[in-house]
mmCIF file of C-alpha atoms in Angstrom:
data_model
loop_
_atom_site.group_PDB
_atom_site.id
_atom_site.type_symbol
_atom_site.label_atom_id
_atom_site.label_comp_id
_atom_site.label_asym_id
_atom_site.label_seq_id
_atom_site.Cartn_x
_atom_site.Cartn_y
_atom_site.Cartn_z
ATOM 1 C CA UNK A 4 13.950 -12.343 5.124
ATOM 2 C CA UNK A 5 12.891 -11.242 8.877
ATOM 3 C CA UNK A 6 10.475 -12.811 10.587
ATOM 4 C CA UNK A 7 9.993 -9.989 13.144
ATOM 5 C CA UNK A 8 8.371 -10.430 16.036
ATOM 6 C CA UNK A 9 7.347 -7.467 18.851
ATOM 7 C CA UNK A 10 7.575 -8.732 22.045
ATOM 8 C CA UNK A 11 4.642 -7.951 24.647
ATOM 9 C CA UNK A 12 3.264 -5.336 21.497
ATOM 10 C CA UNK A 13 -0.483 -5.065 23.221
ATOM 11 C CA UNK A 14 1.328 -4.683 26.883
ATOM 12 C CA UNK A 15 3.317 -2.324 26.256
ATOM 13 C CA UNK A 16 2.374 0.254 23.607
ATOM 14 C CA UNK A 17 3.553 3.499 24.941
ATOM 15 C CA UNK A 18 0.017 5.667 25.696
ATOM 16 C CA UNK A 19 1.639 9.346 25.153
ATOM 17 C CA UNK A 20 3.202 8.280 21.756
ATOM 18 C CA UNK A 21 -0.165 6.520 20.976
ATOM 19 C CA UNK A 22 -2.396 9.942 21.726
ATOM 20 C CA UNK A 23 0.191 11.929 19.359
ATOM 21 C CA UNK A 24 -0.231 9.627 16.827
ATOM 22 C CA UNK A 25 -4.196 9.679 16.905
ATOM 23 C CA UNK A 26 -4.255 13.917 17.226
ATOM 24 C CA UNK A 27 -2.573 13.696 13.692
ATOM 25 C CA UNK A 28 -6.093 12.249 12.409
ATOM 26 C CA UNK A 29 -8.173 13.559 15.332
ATOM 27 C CA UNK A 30 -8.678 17.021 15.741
ATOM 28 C CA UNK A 31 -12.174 16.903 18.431
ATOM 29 C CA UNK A 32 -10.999 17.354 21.781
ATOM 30 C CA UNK A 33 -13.880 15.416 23.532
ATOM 31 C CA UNK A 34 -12.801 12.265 20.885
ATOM 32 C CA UNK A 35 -9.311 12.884 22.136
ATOM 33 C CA UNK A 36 -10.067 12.973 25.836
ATOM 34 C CA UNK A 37 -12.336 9.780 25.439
ATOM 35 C CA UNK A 38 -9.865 7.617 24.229
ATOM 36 C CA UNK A 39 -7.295 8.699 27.139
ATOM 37 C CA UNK A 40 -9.923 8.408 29.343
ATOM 38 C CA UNK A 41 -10.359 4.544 27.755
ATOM 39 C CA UNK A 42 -6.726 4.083 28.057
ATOM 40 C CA UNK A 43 -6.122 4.917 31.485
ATOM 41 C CA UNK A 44 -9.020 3.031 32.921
ATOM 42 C CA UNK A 45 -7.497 0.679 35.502
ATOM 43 C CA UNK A 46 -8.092 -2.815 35.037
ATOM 44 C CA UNK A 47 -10.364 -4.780 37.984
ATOM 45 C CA UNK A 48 -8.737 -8.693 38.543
ATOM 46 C CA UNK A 49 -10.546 -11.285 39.476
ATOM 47 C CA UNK A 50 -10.131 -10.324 43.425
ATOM 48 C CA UNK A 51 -11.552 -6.509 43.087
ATOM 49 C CA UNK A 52 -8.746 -5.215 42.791
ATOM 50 C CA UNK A 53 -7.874 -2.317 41.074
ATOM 51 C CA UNK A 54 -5.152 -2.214 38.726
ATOM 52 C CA UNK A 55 -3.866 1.340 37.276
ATOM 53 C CA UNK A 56 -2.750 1.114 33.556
ATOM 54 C CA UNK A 57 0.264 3.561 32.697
ATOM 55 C CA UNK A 58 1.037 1.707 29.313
ATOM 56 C CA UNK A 59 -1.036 -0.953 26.714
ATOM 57 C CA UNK A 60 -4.171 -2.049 25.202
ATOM 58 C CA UNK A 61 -6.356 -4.089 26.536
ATOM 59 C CA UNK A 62 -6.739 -7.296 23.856
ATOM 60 C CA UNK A 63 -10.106 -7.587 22.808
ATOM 61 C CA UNK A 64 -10.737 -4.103 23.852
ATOM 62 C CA UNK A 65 -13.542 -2.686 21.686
ATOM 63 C CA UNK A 66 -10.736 -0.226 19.910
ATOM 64 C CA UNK A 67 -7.768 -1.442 20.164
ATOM 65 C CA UNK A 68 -7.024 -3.421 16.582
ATOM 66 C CA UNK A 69 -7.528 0.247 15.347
ATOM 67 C CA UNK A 70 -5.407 2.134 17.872
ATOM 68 C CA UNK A 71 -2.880 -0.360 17.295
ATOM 69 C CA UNK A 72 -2.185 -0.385 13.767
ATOM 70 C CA UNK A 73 -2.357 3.692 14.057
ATOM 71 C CA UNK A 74 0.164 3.189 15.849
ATOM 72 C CA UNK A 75 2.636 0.832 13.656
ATOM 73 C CA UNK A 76 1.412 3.054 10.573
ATOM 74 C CA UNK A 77 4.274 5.585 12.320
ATOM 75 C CA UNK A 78 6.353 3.000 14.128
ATOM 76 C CA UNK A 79 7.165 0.908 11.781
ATOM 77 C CA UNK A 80 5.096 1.316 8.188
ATOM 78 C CA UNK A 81 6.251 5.008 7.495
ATOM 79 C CA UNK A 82 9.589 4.600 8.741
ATOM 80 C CA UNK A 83 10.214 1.288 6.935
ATOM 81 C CA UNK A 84 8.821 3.309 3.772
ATOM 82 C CA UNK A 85 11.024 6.223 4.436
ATOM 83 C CA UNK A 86 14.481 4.387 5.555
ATOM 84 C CA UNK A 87 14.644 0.958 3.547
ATOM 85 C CA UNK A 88 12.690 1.131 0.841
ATOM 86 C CA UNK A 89 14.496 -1.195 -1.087
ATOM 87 C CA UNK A 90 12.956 -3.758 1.514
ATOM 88 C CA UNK A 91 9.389 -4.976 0.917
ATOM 89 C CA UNK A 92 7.408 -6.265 3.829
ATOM 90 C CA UNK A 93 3.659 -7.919 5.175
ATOM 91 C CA UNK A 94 1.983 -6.391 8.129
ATOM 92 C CA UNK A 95 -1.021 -8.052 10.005
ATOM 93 C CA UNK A 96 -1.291 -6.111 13.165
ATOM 94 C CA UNK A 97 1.625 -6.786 15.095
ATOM 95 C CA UNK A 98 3.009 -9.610 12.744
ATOM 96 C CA UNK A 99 5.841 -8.207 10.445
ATOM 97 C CA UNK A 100 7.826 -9.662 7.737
ATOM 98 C CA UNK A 101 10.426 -7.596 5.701
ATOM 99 C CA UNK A 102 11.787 -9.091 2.743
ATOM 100 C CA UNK A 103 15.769 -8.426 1.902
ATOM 101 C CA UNK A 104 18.086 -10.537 -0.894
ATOM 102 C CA UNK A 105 21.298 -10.884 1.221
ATOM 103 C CA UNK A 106 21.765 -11.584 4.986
ATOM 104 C CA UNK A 107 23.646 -8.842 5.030
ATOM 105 C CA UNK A 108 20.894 -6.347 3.966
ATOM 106 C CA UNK A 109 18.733 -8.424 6.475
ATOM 107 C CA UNK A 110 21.736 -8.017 9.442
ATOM 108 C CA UNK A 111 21.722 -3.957 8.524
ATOM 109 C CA UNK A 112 17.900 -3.871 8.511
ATOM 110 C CA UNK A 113 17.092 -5.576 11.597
ATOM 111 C CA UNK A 114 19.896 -3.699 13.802
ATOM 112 C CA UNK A 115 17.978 -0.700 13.059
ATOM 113 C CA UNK A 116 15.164 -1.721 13.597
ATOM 114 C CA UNK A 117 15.829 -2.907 17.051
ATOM 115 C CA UNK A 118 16.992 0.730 17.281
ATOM 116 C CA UNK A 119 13.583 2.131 16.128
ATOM 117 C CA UNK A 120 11.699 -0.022 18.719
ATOM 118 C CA UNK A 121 13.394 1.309 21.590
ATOM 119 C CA UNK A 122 12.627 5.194 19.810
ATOM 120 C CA UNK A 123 9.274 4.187 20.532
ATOM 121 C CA UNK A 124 9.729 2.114 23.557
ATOM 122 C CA UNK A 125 9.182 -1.349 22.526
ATOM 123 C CA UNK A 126 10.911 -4.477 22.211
ATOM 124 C CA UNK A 127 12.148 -6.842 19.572
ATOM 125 C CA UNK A 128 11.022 -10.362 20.787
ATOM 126 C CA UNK A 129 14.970 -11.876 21.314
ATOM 127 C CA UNK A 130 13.943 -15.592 20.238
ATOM 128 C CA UNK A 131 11.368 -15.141 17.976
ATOM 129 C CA UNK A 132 12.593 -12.373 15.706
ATOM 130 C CA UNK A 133 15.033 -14.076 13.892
ATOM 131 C CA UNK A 134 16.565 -14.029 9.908
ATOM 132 C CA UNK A 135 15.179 -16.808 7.512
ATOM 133 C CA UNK A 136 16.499 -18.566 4.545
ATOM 134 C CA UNK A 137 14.047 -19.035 1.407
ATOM 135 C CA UNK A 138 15.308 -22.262 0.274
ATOM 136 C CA UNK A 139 14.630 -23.466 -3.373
ATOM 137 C CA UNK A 140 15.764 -25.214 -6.270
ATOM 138 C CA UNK A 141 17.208 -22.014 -7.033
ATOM 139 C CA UNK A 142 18.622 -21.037 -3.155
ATOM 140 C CA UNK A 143 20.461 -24.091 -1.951
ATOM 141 C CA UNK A 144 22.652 -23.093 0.644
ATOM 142 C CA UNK A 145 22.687 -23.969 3.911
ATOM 143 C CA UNK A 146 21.050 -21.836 6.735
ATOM 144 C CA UNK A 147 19.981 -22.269 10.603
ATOM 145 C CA UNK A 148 16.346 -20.883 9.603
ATOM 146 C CA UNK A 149 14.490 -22.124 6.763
ATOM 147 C CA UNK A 150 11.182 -21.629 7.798
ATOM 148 C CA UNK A 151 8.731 -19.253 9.503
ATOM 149 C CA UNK A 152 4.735 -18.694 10.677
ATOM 150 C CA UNK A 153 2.521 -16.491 8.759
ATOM 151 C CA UNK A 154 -1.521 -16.177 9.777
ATOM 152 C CA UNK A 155 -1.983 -19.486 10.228
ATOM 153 C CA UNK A 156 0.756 -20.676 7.420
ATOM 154 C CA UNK A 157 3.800 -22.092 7.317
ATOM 155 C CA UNK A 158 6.414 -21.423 4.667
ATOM 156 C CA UNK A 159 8.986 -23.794 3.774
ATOM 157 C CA UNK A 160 10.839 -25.687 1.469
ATOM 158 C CA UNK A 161 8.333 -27.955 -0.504
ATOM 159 C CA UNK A 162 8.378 -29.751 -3.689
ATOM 160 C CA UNK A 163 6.159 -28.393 -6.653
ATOM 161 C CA UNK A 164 5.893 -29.533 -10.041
ATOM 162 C CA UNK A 165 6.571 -27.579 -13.206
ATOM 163 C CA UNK A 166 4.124 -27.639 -16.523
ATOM 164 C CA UNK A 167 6.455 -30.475 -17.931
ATOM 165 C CA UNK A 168 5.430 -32.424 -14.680
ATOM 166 C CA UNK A 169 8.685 -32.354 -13.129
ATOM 167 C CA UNK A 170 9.439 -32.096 -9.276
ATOM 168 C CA UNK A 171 11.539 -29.245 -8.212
ATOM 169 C CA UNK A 172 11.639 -27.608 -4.781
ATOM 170 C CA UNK A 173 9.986 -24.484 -3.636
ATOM 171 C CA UNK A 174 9.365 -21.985 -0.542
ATOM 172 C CA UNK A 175 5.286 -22.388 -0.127
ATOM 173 C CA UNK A 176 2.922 -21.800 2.464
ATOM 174 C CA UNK A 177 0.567 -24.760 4.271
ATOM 175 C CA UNK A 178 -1.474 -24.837 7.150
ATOM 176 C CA UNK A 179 0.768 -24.341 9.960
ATOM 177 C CA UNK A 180 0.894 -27.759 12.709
ATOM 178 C CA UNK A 181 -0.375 -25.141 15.011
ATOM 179 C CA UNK A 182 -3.037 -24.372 12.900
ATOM 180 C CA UNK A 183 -4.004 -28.091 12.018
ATOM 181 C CA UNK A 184 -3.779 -29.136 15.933
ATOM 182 C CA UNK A 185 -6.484 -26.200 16.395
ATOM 183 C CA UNK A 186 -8.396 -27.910 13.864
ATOM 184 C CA UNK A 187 -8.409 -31.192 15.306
ATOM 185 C CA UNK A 188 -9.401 -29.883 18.653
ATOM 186 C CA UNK A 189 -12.247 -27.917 17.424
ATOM 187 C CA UNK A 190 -13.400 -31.296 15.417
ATOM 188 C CA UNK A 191 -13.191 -32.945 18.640
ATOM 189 C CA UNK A 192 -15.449 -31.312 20.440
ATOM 190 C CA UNK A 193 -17.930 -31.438 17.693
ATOM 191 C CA UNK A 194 -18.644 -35.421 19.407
ATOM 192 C CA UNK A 195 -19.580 -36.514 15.992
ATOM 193 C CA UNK A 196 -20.411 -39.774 17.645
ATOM 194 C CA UNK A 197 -22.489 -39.015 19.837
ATOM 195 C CA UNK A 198 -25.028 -37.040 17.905
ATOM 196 C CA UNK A 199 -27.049 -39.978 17.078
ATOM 197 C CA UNK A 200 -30.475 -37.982 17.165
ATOM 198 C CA UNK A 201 -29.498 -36.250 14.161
ATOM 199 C CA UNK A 202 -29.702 -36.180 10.761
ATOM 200 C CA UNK A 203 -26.953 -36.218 8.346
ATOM 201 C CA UNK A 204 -28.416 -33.078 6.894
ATOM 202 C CA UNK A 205 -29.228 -31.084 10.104
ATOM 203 C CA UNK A 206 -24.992 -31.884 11.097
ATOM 204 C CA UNK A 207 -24.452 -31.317 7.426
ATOM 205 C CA UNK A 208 -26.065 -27.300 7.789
ATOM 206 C CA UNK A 209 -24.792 -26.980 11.290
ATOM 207 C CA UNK A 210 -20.953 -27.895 10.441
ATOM 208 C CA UNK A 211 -20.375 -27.258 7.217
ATOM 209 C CA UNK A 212 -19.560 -23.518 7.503
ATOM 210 C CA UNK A 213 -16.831 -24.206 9.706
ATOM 211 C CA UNK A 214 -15.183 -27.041 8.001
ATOM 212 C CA UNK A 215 -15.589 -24.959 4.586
ATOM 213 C CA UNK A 216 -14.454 -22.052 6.376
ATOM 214 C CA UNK A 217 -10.970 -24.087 7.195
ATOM 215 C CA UNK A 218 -11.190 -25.803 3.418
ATOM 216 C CA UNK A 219 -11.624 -21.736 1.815
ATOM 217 C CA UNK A 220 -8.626 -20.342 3.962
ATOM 218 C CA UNK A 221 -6.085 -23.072 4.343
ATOM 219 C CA UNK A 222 -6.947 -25.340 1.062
ATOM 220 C CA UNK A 223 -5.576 -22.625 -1.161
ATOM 221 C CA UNK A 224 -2.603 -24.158 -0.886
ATOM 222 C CA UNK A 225 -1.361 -28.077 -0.102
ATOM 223 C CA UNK A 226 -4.639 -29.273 0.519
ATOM 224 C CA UNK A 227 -3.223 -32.509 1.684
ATOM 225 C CA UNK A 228 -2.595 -31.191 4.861
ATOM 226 C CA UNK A 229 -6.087 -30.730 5.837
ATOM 227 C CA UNK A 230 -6.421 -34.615 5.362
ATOM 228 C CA UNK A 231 -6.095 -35.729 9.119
ATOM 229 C CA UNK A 232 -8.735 -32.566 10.015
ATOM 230 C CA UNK A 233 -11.371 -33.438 7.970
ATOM 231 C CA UNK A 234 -11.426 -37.488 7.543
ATOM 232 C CA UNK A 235 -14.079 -37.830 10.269
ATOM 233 C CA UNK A 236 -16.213 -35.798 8.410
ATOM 234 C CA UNK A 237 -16.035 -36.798 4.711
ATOM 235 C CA UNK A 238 -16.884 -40.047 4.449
ATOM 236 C CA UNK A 239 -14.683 -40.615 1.242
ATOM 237 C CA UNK A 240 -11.812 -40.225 3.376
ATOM 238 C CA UNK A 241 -11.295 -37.020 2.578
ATOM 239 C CA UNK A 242 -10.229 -37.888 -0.874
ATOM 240 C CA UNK A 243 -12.076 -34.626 -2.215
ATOM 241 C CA UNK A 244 -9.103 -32.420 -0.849
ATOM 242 C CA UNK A 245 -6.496 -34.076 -2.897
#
């Protein structure tokens, strides 16, 4: 598969391809001039100063999820659809993955893709767009890559056992060490210890939508991984997410 990664993708979306993607859905000229208007508004630092925009969305801007994935929908989701569609693939905003059975499908697929970015002036990410290897029982060779990120996941080589009980090994997903470090930082500041005037029940209300939050999301799969997040905090240990 390709993990595909676009490098600087808020920075530098390209604002005149942007607007003639949006007038395809947009016909109001007052919507239309708003949005430039919103995209050309210079950018003040934290001296005053003024700071013209000729290219990019601000992150967190109010709009710019949406403008965004208008603008991959004819980037990369309709050409993908129209050019390999042999080649499944996950999109997340800017986070790509495109499926392939042979590296050299996967060689083929990326080389033109790195051809379609510059059509629409971006940039494949050099070191982090790279070819991975879905090792298994079933796909034991030997590759550089045999792992990638996914929204908050990582996907590797793990064992699994079958309905006769027996171990084999399988590509699954677990809460990435990124993810889990988060986690633990987060817990951290929640000073446990030091929140003597409390009542188990008042931390109990206050907390536990967060830590469920992180059991809901990332327990779905290896659960054991969320053991070193959420001992502090279950006083069996966290036996319960076994």
């Amino acid at each position: 598969m390709i993990d595909v990664d676009i490098k600087a993708f808020f920075d530098t979306i390209d604002h005149e391809l942007l607007l003639k993607a949006v007038s395809v859905h947009i016909s109001e000229p007052w919507i239309l001039l708003y949005i430039k208007r919103w995209l050309k508004a210079p950018m003040e630092n934290s001296q005053g100063q003024l700071i013209e925009r000729e290219r990019g969305l601000p992150q967190g801007g109010v709009i710019s999820p949406i403008l965004a994935n208008l603008f991959l929908h004819y980037a990369f989701d309709r050409w993908m659809g129209k050019n390999f569609p042999d080649a499944p693939y996950e999109r997340y905003a800017d986070d790509l993955l495109v499926h392939v059975k042979t590296k050299r499908r996967a060689e083929e697929i990326l080389e033109a893709l790195k051809q379609r970015m510059t059509e629409v002036k971006l940039e494949l990410h050099p070191a982090k767009t790279k070819l991975v290897y879905c090792k298994d029982s079933n796909r034991n060779g030997e590759f550089s890559q045999i792992r990638f990120d996914f929204l908050g996941f990582t996907f590797a080589p793990r064992y699994a056992r079958n309905k006769s009980n027996q171990k084999f090994n399988s590509f699954l997903p677990a809460a990435s060490d990124r993810a889990v470090k988060r986690m633990g930082k987060e817990l951290r500041q929640f000073r446990l210890h030091l929140q003597t005037g409390k009542t188990i029940t008042e931390l109990a209300e206050y907390y536990n939508p967060v830590i469920s939050g992180w059991i809901n999301y990332y327990g779905r799969f290896y659960r054991g991984t969320l053991k070193s997040c959420v001992w502090a905090t279950d006083e069996r240990g966290g036996k319960s997410l076994g």
